[in-house]
Amino acid sequence: MQYEQLVVWQRSYKLAVAVYRELISLRDFSFKDQISRSALSIPSNIAEGFERYSNKEKARFVSIAKGSCGEFKTQAMIAKDVGYIATEVSDHWQSEAEQISRMLGALIKTLQVSAE
């Protein structure tokens, strides 16, 4: 299966694009860079993992993507609390991060079982 066919990759890709679009005019370049990197890391690590040969390697990169979900969710909360994004945007991003994280967790388990 190609990573582009994975719903979790598609959703994380759309989330990363939304982050870039929402924060295009944010002048706190350090924060914008950090949250953009964590969002970008999710679909990027899924893609990198699925370009690997073994399911063990795939699971490792998907696990990194899952970690980036937690990082991103925290940054979305901070962005709301400091007034960089609206509550509705933050809530949506947090919800997406939680759902994507659950999907990645299930994918990791599947990959680990098939790696044994």
Short mmCIF file of C-alpha atoms in Angstrom, two decimals:
data_model
loop_
_atom_site.label_atom_id
_atom_site.label_comp_id
_atom_site.label_asym_id
_atom_site.label_seq_id
_atom_site.Cartn_x
_atom_site.Cartn_y
_atom_site.Cartn_z
CA MET A 1 0.00 0.00 0.00
CA GLN A 2 1.18 3.50 -0.85
CA TYR A 3 1.22 5.94 2.06
CA GLU A 4 -0.92 8.40 0.06
CA GLN A 5 -3.76 5.89 0.27
CA LEU A 6 -3.72 5.87 4.07
CA VAL A 7 -6.54 7.93 5.59
CA VAL A 8 -4.24 8.85 8.47
CA TRP A 9 -1.68 10.28 6.05
CA GLN A 10 -4.39 12.18 4.14
CA ARG A 11 -5.79 13.72 7.33
CA SER A 12 -2.38 14.64 8.70
CA TYR A 13 -1.41 16.14 5.34
CA LYS A 14 -4.55 18.33 5.34
CA LEU A 15 -3.85 19.36 8.93
CA ALA A 16 -0.30 20.43 8.07
CA VAL A 17 -1.57 22.48 5.11
CA ALA A 18 -4.21 24.11 7.34
CA VAL A 19 -1.54 25.07 9.89
CA TYR A 20 0.63 26.71 7.26
CA ARG A 21 -2.34 28.62 5.83
CA GLU A 22 -3.68 29.73 9.21
CA LEU A 23 -0.33 31.01 10.47
CA ILE A 24 0.94 32.59 7.25
CA SER A 25 0.92 36.10 8.74
CA LEU A 26 2.04 35.17 12.28
CA ARG A 27 5.03 37.32 13.17
CA ASP A 28 6.31 35.09 15.99
CA PHE A 29 8.58 33.25 13.61
CA SER A 30 10.02 30.97 16.28
CA PHE A 31 6.60 29.70 17.37
CA LYS A 32 5.36 29.48 13.78
CA ASP A 33 8.42 27.43 12.85
CA GLN A 34 7.98 25.08 15.81
CA ILE A 35 4.26 24.35 15.35
CA SER A 36 4.67 24.10 11.58
CA ARG A 37 7.49 21.60 12.01
CA SER A 38 5.50 19.41 14.37
CA ALA A 39 2.48 19.43 12.02
CA LEU A 40 4.70 18.75 9.00
CA SER A 41 6.46 15.93 10.84
CA ILE A 42 3.30 13.82 11.10
CA PRO A 43 2.63 13.06 7.40
CA SER A 44 6.34 13.25 6.59
CA ASN A 45 7.26 10.49 9.04
CA ILE A 46 4.37 8.33 7.87
CA ALA A 47 5.66 8.73 4.32
CA GLU A 48 9.25 8.02 5.30
CA GLY A 49 8.22 4.91 7.21
CA PHE A 50 6.20 3.54 4.33
CA GLU A 51 9.18 3.96 2.02
CA ARG A 52 11.11 1.55 4.25
CA TYR A 53 11.22 -2.19 3.64
CA SER A 54 10.45 -3.75 6.98
CA ASN A 55 7.33 -3.34 9.09
CA LYS A 56 9.60 -2.81 12.09
CA GLU A 57 11.09 0.27 10.41
CA LYS A 58 7.62 1.44 9.32
CA ALA A 59 6.37 1.16 12.90
CA ARG A 60 9.33 3.18 14.20
CA PHE A 61 8.59 6.10 11.89
CA VAL A 62 4.85 5.93 12.54
CA SER A 63 5.72 6.07 16.25
CA ILE A 64 7.72 9.25 15.64
CA ALA A 65 4.68 10.69 13.83
CA LYS A 66 2.54 9.80 16.86
CA GLY A 67 4.94 11.68 19.12
CA SER A 68 4.67 14.69 16.84
CA CYS A 69 0.88 14.58 17.32
CA GLY A 70 1.31 15.14 21.04
CA GLU A 71 3.78 17.94 20.41
CA PHE A 72 1.44 19.57 17.91
CA LYS A 73 -1.61 19.29 20.18
CA THR A 74 0.29 21.04 22.99
CA GLN A 75 1.38 23.81 20.64
CA ALA A 76 -2.20 24.27 19.39
CA MET A 77 -3.29 24.76 23.00
CA ILE A 78 -0.54 27.31 23.60
CA ALA A 79 -1.35 29.11 20.35
CA LYS A 80 -4.93 29.58 21.54
CA ASP A 81 -3.94 30.70 25.03
CA VAL A 82 -1.52 33.36 23.77
CA GLY A 83 -4.03 34.60 21.21
CA TYR A 84 -2.38 33.43 18.00
CA ILE A 85 -5.38 31.40 16.82
CA ALA A 86 -9.10 31.36 17.56
CA THR A 87 -10.54 28.90 20.05
CA GLU A 88 -12.46 27.14 17.27
CA VAL A 89 -9.29 26.62 15.25
CA SER A 90 -7.41 25.32 18.27
CA ASP A 91 -10.24 22.99 19.24
CA HIS A 92 -10.38 21.59 15.70
CA TRP A 93 -6.61 21.11 15.54
CA GLN A 94 -6.56 19.41 18.94
CA SER A 95 -9.41 17.09 17.95
CA GLU A 96 -7.69 16.19 14.68
CA ALA A 97 -4.41 15.55 16.51
CA GLU A 98 -6.18 13.23 18.98
CA GLN A 99 -7.95 11.30 16.23
CA ILE A 100 -4.80 11.05 14.11
CA SER A 101 -2.85 9.88 17.16
CA ARG A 102 -5.39 7.10 17.80
CA MET A 103 -5.21 6.06 14.15
CA LEU A 104 -1.41 5.99 14.31
CA GLY A 105 -1.55 3.89 17.46
CA ALA A 106 -3.71 1.31 15.70
CA LEU A 107 -1.40 1.36 12.68
CA ILE A 108 1.64 0.81 14.91
CA LYS A 109 -0.01 -2.24 16.51
CA THR A 110 -0.85 -3.67 13.08
CA LEU A 111 2.70 -3.13 11.85
CA GLN A 112 4.22 -4.64 14.99
CA VAL A 113 2.03 -7.75 14.78
CA SER A 114 2.95 -8.29 11.13
CA ALA A 115 6.64 -7.67 11.92
CA GLU A 116 6.74 -10.64 14.30
#
